[in-house]
């Protein structure tokens, strides 16, 4: 696993710049996502509590699941999720999540479909590890793997990772890593108030309809 310094060195070698539609955009985005995260945490608290009880009743192990991910400029952090898989899900080593993953519990299938398992990541947003919208953060092992297979893959690290993103509302599990990368780069190059609102509204539709996947 590479150090933060190695990731930063790689980032400095990137070509191109992060594009924004306005000089006010970063501040507005941060203010909105802090307000949105606090409001959504309060609103979903009853659902979170019921889900935590259901997880505990179905299978032994912790309610929350923490996993190392790679964020802005290669800085690693621990993403927080409600546990949706068995505790021995990675007994054979790290695996990329798949559609109809057999490691997922019964409660896990429901909370993954409805995205309830992602709600604790609002804490990551409040901490500043993540943004509300951006490329989904990958694990260090997969970041290295995809960087070897996909030219320029680490350009995704030029922005904070997001709870949802352009790739998630346009591809989900059906998209390959290379296709997700292309969609992530489209967002990075065109990010604006307008596209953020489009992603947010389409995310709401995905959650309510149960279609697509992150």
PDB file of C-alpha atoms in Angstrom:
ATOM      1  CA  UNK A   1       0.000   0.000   0.000  1.00  0.00           C
ATOM      2  CA  UNK A   2       1.401   3.384  -0.927  1.00  0.00           C
ATOM      3  CA  UNK A   3       1.768   6.258   1.473  1.00  0.00           C
ATOM      4  CA  UNK A   4      -0.084   9.545   1.260  1.00  0.00           C
ATOM      5  CA  UNK A   5       3.120  11.114  -0.091  1.00  0.00           C
ATOM      6  CA  UNK A   6       3.132   8.671  -2.996  1.00  0.00           C
ATOM      7  CA  UNK A   7      -0.449   9.528  -3.857  1.00  0.00           C
ATOM      8  CA  UNK A   8       0.270  13.251  -3.655  1.00  0.00           C
ATOM      9  CA  UNK A   9       3.259  12.820  -5.946  1.00  0.00           C
ATOM     10  CA  UNK A  10       1.019  11.046  -8.422  1.00  0.00           C
ATOM     11  CA  UNK A  11      -1.576  13.818  -8.147  1.00  0.00           C
ATOM     12  CA  UNK A  12       0.974  16.507  -9.004  1.00  0.00           C
ATOM     13  CA  UNK A  13       1.714  14.625 -12.218  1.00  0.00           C
ATOM     14  CA  UNK A  14      -1.906  14.826 -13.371  1.00  0.00           C
ATOM     15  CA  UNK A  15      -2.676  16.880 -16.440  1.00  0.00           C
ATOM     16  CA  UNK A  16      -5.717  19.102 -16.613  1.00  0.00           C
ATOM     17  CA  UNK A  17      -7.491  21.177 -13.992  1.00  0.00           C
ATOM     18  CA  UNK A  18     -10.606  20.783 -11.892  1.00  0.00           C
ATOM     19  CA  UNK A  19     -13.312  22.860 -13.494  1.00  0.00           C
ATOM     20  CA  UNK A  20     -16.013  24.739 -11.576  1.00  0.00           C
ATOM     21  CA  UNK A  21     -18.743  26.998 -12.886  1.00  0.00           C
ATOM     22  CA  UNK A  22     -18.182  29.755 -10.311  1.00  0.00           C
ATOM     23  CA  UNK A  23     -15.663  30.933  -7.725  1.00  0.00           C
ATOM     24  CA  UNK A  24     -18.484  30.689  -5.177  1.00  0.00           C
ATOM     25  CA  UNK A  25     -19.234  27.081  -6.064  1.00  0.00           C
ATOM     26  CA  UNK A  26     -16.877  25.324  -3.553  1.00  0.00           C
ATOM     27  CA  UNK A  27     -18.123  27.388  -0.595  1.00  0.00           C
ATOM     28  CA  UNK A  28     -21.755  27.010  -1.601  1.00  0.00           C
ATOM     29  CA  UNK A  29     -21.377  23.277  -2.088  1.00  0.00           C
ATOM     30  CA  UNK A  30     -19.756  22.817   1.322  1.00  0.00           C
ATOM     31  CA  UNK A  31     -22.381  24.912   3.088  1.00  0.00           C
ATOM     32  CA  UNK A  32     -25.231  23.061   1.398  1.00  0.00           C
ATOM     33  CA  UNK A  33     -23.841  19.594   2.119  1.00  0.00           C
ATOM     34  CA  UNK A  34     -23.279  20.378   5.820  1.00  0.00           C
ATOM     35  CA  UNK A  35     -26.850  21.652   6.181  1.00  0.00           C
ATOM     36  CA  UNK A  36     -28.247  18.737   4.150  1.00  0.00           C
ATOM     37  CA  UNK A  37     -26.272  16.131   6.121  1.00  0.00           C
ATOM     38  CA  UNK A  38     -27.396  17.404   9.522  1.00  0.00           C
ATOM     39  CA  UNK A  39     -31.022  17.632   8.396  1.00  0.00           C
ATOM     40  CA  UNK A  40     -30.996  14.144   6.852  1.00  0.00           C
ATOM     41  CA  UNK A  41     -29.343  12.567   9.906  1.00  0.00           C
ATOM     42  CA  UNK A  42     -32.072  14.002  12.137  1.00  0.00           C
ATOM     43  CA  UNK A  43     -34.846  13.000   9.726  1.00  0.00           C
ATOM     44  CA  UNK A  44     -33.605   9.414   9.321  1.00  0.00           C
ATOM     45  CA  UNK A  45     -32.739   8.764  12.973  1.00  0.00           C
ATOM     46  CA  UNK A  46     -35.789   6.518  13.631  1.00  0.00           C
ATOM     47  CA  UNK A  47     -34.998   4.464  10.509  1.00  0.00           C
ATOM     48  CA  UNK A  48     -31.367   4.142  11.557  1.00  0.00           C
ATOM     49  CA  UNK A  49     -32.304   2.897  15.022  1.00  0.00           C
ATOM     50  CA  UNK A  50     -34.745   0.292  13.666  1.00  0.00           C
ATOM     51  CA  UNK A  51     -32.201  -0.872  11.095  1.00  0.00           C
ATOM     52  CA  UNK A  52     -29.498  -1.216  13.738  1.00  0.00           C
ATOM     53  CA  UNK A  53     -31.797  -3.458  15.786  1.00  0.00           C
ATOM     54  CA  UNK A  54     -32.627  -5.575  12.719  1.00  0.00           C
ATOM     55  CA  UNK A  55     -28.943  -6.028  11.853  1.00  0.00           C
ATOM     56  CA  UNK A  56     -28.132  -7.107  15.388  1.00  0.00           C
ATOM     57  CA  UNK A  57     -31.020  -9.593  15.515  1.00  0.00           C
ATOM     58  CA  UNK A  58     -30.163 -11.239  12.202  1.00  0.00           C
ATOM     59  CA  UNK A  59     -26.433 -11.849  12.534  1.00  0.00           C
ATOM     60  CA  UNK A  60     -23.651 -11.545  15.098  1.00  0.00           C
ATOM     61  CA  UNK A  61     -21.134  -8.777  14.742  1.00  0.00           C
ATOM     62  CA  UNK A  62     -20.996  -4.984  14.827  1.00  0.00           C
ATOM     63  CA  UNK A  63     -23.824  -2.814  13.534  1.00  0.00           C
ATOM     64  CA  UNK A  64     -21.497  -0.379  11.812  1.00  0.00           C
ATOM     65  CA  UNK A  65     -18.846  -1.256   9.275  1.00  0.00           C
ATOM     66  CA  UNK A  66     -15.707   0.806   8.770  1.00  0.00           C
ATOM     67  CA  UNK A  67     -13.454   0.393   5.780  1.00  0.00           C
ATOM     68  CA  UNK A  68     -10.375   2.273   4.586  1.00  0.00           C
ATOM     69  CA  UNK A  69     -10.931   4.314   1.446  1.00  0.00           C
ATOM     70  CA  UNK A  70      -8.838   6.747  -0.605  1.00  0.00           C
ATOM     71  CA  UNK A  71      -9.965  10.372  -0.610  1.00  0.00           C
ATOM     72  CA  UNK A  72      -8.832  13.786  -1.796  1.00  0.00           C
ATOM     73  CA  UNK A  73      -5.188  13.825  -2.957  1.00  0.00           C
ATOM     74  CA  UNK A  74      -4.740  10.211  -1.869  1.00  0.00           C
ATOM     75  CA  UNK A  75      -5.426  10.816   1.831  1.00  0.00           C
ATOM     76  CA  UNK A  76      -7.015   7.700   3.309  1.00  0.00           C
ATOM     77  CA  UNK A  77      -9.957   7.702   5.720  1.00  0.00           C
ATOM     78  CA  UNK A  78     -12.458   5.228   7.117  1.00  0.00           C
ATOM     79  CA  UNK A  79     -15.867   5.203   5.517  1.00  0.00           C
ATOM     80  CA  UNK A  80     -18.811   4.455   7.851  1.00  0.00           C
ATOM     81  CA  UNK A  81     -21.694   2.233   6.738  1.00  0.00           C
ATOM     82  CA  UNK A  82     -24.343   0.051   8.329  1.00  0.00           C
ATOM     83  CA  UNK A  83     -23.161  -3.540   7.994  1.00  0.00           C
ATOM     84  CA  UNK A  84     -24.929  -5.309   5.116  1.00  0.00           C
ATOM     85  CA  UNK A  85     -22.693  -8.377   4.767  1.00  0.00           C
ATOM     86  CA  UNK A  86     -21.676 -11.341   6.870  1.00  0.00           C
ATOM     87  CA  UNK A  87     -18.718 -10.736   9.166  1.00  0.00           C
ATOM     88  CA  UNK A  88     -16.675 -13.280   7.175  1.00  0.00           C
ATOM     89  CA  UNK A  89     -17.415 -11.568   3.857  1.00  0.00           C
ATOM     90  CA  UNK A  90     -13.732 -11.158   3.041  1.00  0.00           C
ATOM     91  CA  UNK A  91     -12.300 -14.372   4.384  1.00  0.00           C
ATOM     92  CA  UNK A  92     -10.912 -14.984   0.883  1.00  0.00           C
ATOM     93  CA  UNK A  93      -9.461 -11.498   0.549  1.00  0.00           C
ATOM     94  CA  UNK A  94     -10.750  -8.109  -0.696  1.00  0.00           C
ATOM     95  CA  UNK A  95     -13.534  -8.329  -3.260  1.00  0.00           C
ATOM     96  CA  UNK A  96     -15.334  -5.631  -5.225  1.00  0.00           C
ATOM     97  CA  UNK A  97     -19.070  -5.519  -4.425  1.00  0.00           C
ATOM     98  CA  UNK A  98     -21.275  -7.108  -7.089  1.00  0.00           C
ATOM     99  CA  UNK A  99     -24.950  -7.173  -7.961  1.00  0.00           C
ATOM    100  CA  UNK A 100     -26.768  -9.967  -6.068  1.00  0.00           C
ATOM    101  CA  UNK A 101     -23.650 -10.459  -3.946  1.00  0.00           C
ATOM    102  CA  UNK A 102     -24.053 -13.759  -2.014  1.00  0.00           C
ATOM    103  CA  UNK A 103     -22.215 -12.304   0.989  1.00  0.00           C
ATOM    104  CA  UNK A 104     -25.068  -9.895   1.688  1.00  0.00           C
ATOM    105  CA  UNK A 105     -27.480 -10.716   4.535  1.00  0.00           C
ATOM    106  CA  UNK A 106     -31.281 -10.551   4.225  1.00  0.00           C
ATOM    107  CA  UNK A 107     -31.401  -7.228   6.072  1.00  0.00           C
ATOM    108  CA  UNK A 108     -28.397  -6.187   4.024  1.00  0.00           C
ATOM    109  CA  UNK A 109     -30.251  -6.751   0.738  1.00  0.00           C
ATOM    110  CA  UNK A 110     -33.000  -4.383   1.845  1.00  0.00           C
ATOM    111  CA  UNK A 111     -30.768  -1.629   3.188  1.00  0.00           C
ATOM    112  CA  UNK A 112     -28.501  -1.774   0.133  1.00  0.00           C
ATOM    113  CA  UNK A 113     -31.471  -1.530  -2.230  1.00  0.00           C
ATOM    114  CA  UNK A 114     -32.909   1.412  -0.310  1.00  0.00           C
ATOM    115  CA  UNK A 115     -29.445   2.924   0.373  1.00  0.00           C
ATOM    116  CA  UNK A 116     -30.091   2.980   4.134  1.00  0.00           C
ATOM    117  CA  UNK A 117     -26.641   1.443   4.644  1.00  0.00           C
ATOM    118  CA  UNK A 118     -25.076   4.606   3.193  1.00  0.00           C
ATOM    119  CA  UNK A 119     -26.706   7.053   5.633  1.00  0.00           C
ATOM    120  CA  UNK A 120     -23.856   6.951   8.228  1.00  0.00           C
ATOM    121  CA  UNK A 121     -21.559   8.384   5.545  1.00  0.00           C
ATOM    122  CA  UNK A 122     -23.217  11.705   6.314  1.00  0.00           C
ATOM    123  CA  UNK A 123     -20.848  11.690   9.298  1.00  0.00           C
ATOM    124  CA  UNK A 124     -17.935  11.380   6.859  1.00  0.00           C
ATOM    125  CA  UNK A 125     -19.310  14.413   5.024  1.00  0.00           C
ATOM    126  CA  UNK A 126     -19.544  16.457   8.236  1.00  0.00           C
ATOM    127  CA  UNK A 127     -15.972  15.460   9.101  1.00  0.00           C
ATOM    128  CA  UNK A 128     -14.806  16.687   5.720  1.00  0.00           C
ATOM    129  CA  UNK A 129     -13.633  13.277   4.485  1.00  0.00           C
ATOM    130  CA  UNK A 130     -16.269  13.233   1.766  1.00  0.00           C
ATOM    131  CA  UNK A 131     -18.557  15.484  -0.202  1.00  0.00           C
ATOM    132  CA  UNK A 132     -22.241  14.937  -0.856  1.00  0.00           C
ATOM    133  CA  UNK A 133     -21.536  14.544  -4.572  1.00  0.00           C
ATOM    134  CA  UNK A 134     -18.383  13.242  -6.224  1.00  0.00           C
ATOM    135  CA  UNK A 135     -16.680  10.033  -7.366  1.00  0.00           C
ATOM    136  CA  UNK A 136     -17.286   7.124  -4.999  1.00  0.00           C
ATOM    137  CA  UNK A 137     -14.196   6.417  -2.869  1.00  0.00           C
ATOM    138  CA  UNK A 138     -12.339   3.205  -3.620  1.00  0.00           C
ATOM    139  CA  UNK A 139     -10.280   1.027  -1.296  1.00  0.00           C
ATOM    140  CA  UNK A 140      -6.483   1.441  -1.530  1.00  0.00           C
ATOM    141  CA  UNK A 141      -6.022  -2.030  -3.030  1.00  0.00           C
ATOM    142  CA  UNK A 142      -8.542  -1.349  -5.810  1.00  0.00           C
ATOM    143  CA  UNK A 143      -7.246   2.177  -6.378  1.00  0.00           C
ATOM    144  CA  UNK A 144      -3.842   0.668  -7.127  1.00  0.00           C
ATOM    145  CA  UNK A 145      -5.310  -2.101  -9.255  1.00  0.00           C
ATOM    146  CA  UNK A 146      -7.455   0.230 -11.367  1.00  0.00           C
ATOM    147  CA  UNK A 147      -4.593   2.737 -11.668  1.00  0.00           C
ATOM    148  CA  UNK A 148      -2.553   0.022 -13.372  1.00  0.00           C
ATOM    149  CA  UNK A 149      -5.416  -1.000 -15.659  1.00  0.00           C
ATOM    150  CA  UNK A 150      -6.986   2.397 -16.443  1.00  0.00           C
ATOM    151  CA  UNK A 151      -4.742   5.281 -17.595  1.00  0.00           C
ATOM    152  CA  UNK A 152      -5.219   8.395 -15.456  1.00  0.00           C
ATOM    153  CA  UNK A 153      -7.419   6.645 -12.894  1.00  0.00           C
ATOM    154  CA  UNK A 154      -5.961   8.628  -9.988  1.00  0.00           C
ATOM    155  CA  UNK A 155      -7.253  11.858 -11.490  1.00  0.00           C
ATOM    156  CA  UNK A 156     -10.398  10.976  -9.521  1.00  0.00           C
ATOM    157  CA  UNK A 157      -8.441  11.995  -6.428  1.00  0.00           C
ATOM    158  CA  UNK A 158      -8.394  15.640  -7.525  1.00  0.00           C
ATOM    159  CA  UNK A 159     -11.770  16.118  -5.806  1.00  0.00           C
ATOM    160  CA  UNK A 160     -13.354  14.809  -2.618  1.00  0.00           C
ATOM    161  CA  UNK A 161     -15.183  11.498  -3.008  1.00  0.00           C
ATOM    162  CA  UNK A 162     -18.947  11.655  -2.743  1.00  0.00           C
ATOM    163  CA  UNK A 163     -21.895   9.898  -1.165  1.00  0.00           C
ATOM    164  CA  UNK A 164     -23.433   9.822  -4.632  1.00  0.00           C
ATOM    165  CA  UNK A 165     -22.177  10.800  -8.043  1.00  0.00           C
ATOM    166  CA  UNK A 166     -22.654  10.957 -11.793  1.00  0.00           C
ATOM    167  CA  UNK A 167     -21.502   7.355 -12.230  1.00  0.00           C
ATOM    168  CA  UNK A 168     -23.855   6.089  -9.519  1.00  0.00           C
ATOM    169  CA  UNK A 169     -26.990   7.575 -11.100  1.00  0.00           C
ATOM    170  CA  UNK A 170     -25.962   6.560 -14.616  1.00  0.00           C
ATOM    171  CA  UNK A 171     -24.378   3.153 -14.220  1.00  0.00           C
ATOM    172  CA  UNK A 172     -24.251   1.596 -10.778  1.00  0.00           C
ATOM    173  CA  UNK A 173     -23.297  -2.077 -10.640  1.00  0.00           C
ATOM    174  CA  UNK A 174     -23.881  -2.434 -14.372  1.00  0.00           C
ATOM    175  CA  UNK A 175     -20.961  -0.140 -15.268  1.00  0.00           C
ATOM    176  CA  UNK A 176     -17.377  -1.382 -15.474  1.00  0.00           C
ATOM    177  CA  UNK A 177     -14.583   0.396 -13.529  1.00  0.00           C
ATOM    178  CA  UNK A 178     -13.424   2.007 -16.793  1.00  0.00           C
ATOM    179  CA  UNK A 179     -16.938   3.254 -17.581  1.00  0.00           C
ATOM    180  CA  UNK A 180     -17.340   4.636 -14.058  1.00  0.00           C
ATOM    181  CA  UNK A 181     -14.000   6.391 -14.409  1.00  0.00           C
ATOM    182  CA  UNK A 182     -15.131   8.105 -17.614  1.00  0.00           C
ATOM    183  CA  UNK A 183     -18.317   9.263 -15.881  1.00  0.00           C
ATOM    184  CA  UNK A 184     -16.368  10.455 -12.847  1.00  0.00           C
ATOM    185  CA  UNK A 185     -14.084  12.487 -15.101  1.00  0.00           C
ATOM    186  CA  UNK A 186     -17.107  13.988 -16.852  1.00  0.00           C
ATOM    187  CA  UNK A 187     -18.353  15.206 -13.468  1.00  0.00           C
ATOM    188  CA  UNK A 188     -14.957  16.545 -12.398  1.00  0.00           C
ATOM    189  CA  UNK A 189     -14.651  18.509 -15.637  1.00  0.00           C
ATOM    190  CA  UNK A 190     -18.232  19.846 -15.611  1.00  0.00           C
ATOM    191  CA  UNK A 191     -19.159  20.149 -11.927  1.00  0.00           C
ATOM    192  CA  UNK A 192     -21.603  22.956 -11.198  1.00  0.00           C
ATOM    193  CA  UNK A 193     -24.680  23.824  -9.138  1.00  0.00           C
ATOM    194  CA  UNK A 194     -26.849  22.527 -11.983  1.00  0.00           C
ATOM    195  CA  UNK A 195     -25.245  19.116 -12.373  1.00  0.00           C
ATOM    196  CA  UNK A 196     -25.122  18.642  -8.582  1.00  0.00           C
ATOM    197  CA  UNK A 197     -28.866  19.213  -8.351  1.00  0.00           C
ATOM    198  CA  UNK A 198     -29.436  16.824 -11.263  1.00  0.00           C
ATOM    199  CA  UNK A 199     -27.424  14.122  -9.498  1.00  0.00           C
ATOM    200  CA  UNK A 200     -29.203  14.726  -6.195  1.00  0.00           C
ATOM    201  CA  UNK A 201     -32.666  14.509  -7.760  1.00  0.00           C
ATOM    202  CA  UNK A 202     -31.747  11.399  -9.740  1.00  0.00           C
ATOM    203  CA  UNK A 203     -30.352   9.842  -6.559  1.00  0.00           C
ATOM    204  CA  UNK A 204     -33.698  10.431  -4.835  1.00  0.00           C
ATOM    205  CA  UNK A 205     -35.417   8.700  -7.766  1.00  0.00           C
ATOM    206  CA  UNK A 206     -33.018   5.734  -7.593  1.00  0.00           C
ATOM    207  CA  UNK A 207     -33.689   5.354  -3.860  1.00  0.00           C
ATOM    208  CA  UNK A 208     -37.470   5.640  -4.177  1.00  0.00           C
ATOM    209  CA  UNK A 209     -37.735   3.403  -7.233  1.00  0.00           C
ATOM    210  CA  UNK A 210     -35.193   0.823  -6.125  1.00  0.00           C
ATOM    211  CA  UNK A 211     -33.612   0.912  -9.589  1.00  0.00           C
ATOM    212  CA  UNK A 212     -29.920   1.102 -10.290  1.00  0.00           C
ATOM    213  CA  UNK A 213     -27.112   0.591  -7.829  1.00  0.00           C
ATOM    214  CA  UNK A 214     -24.253   2.551  -6.389  1.00  0.00           C
TER     215      UNK A 214
END
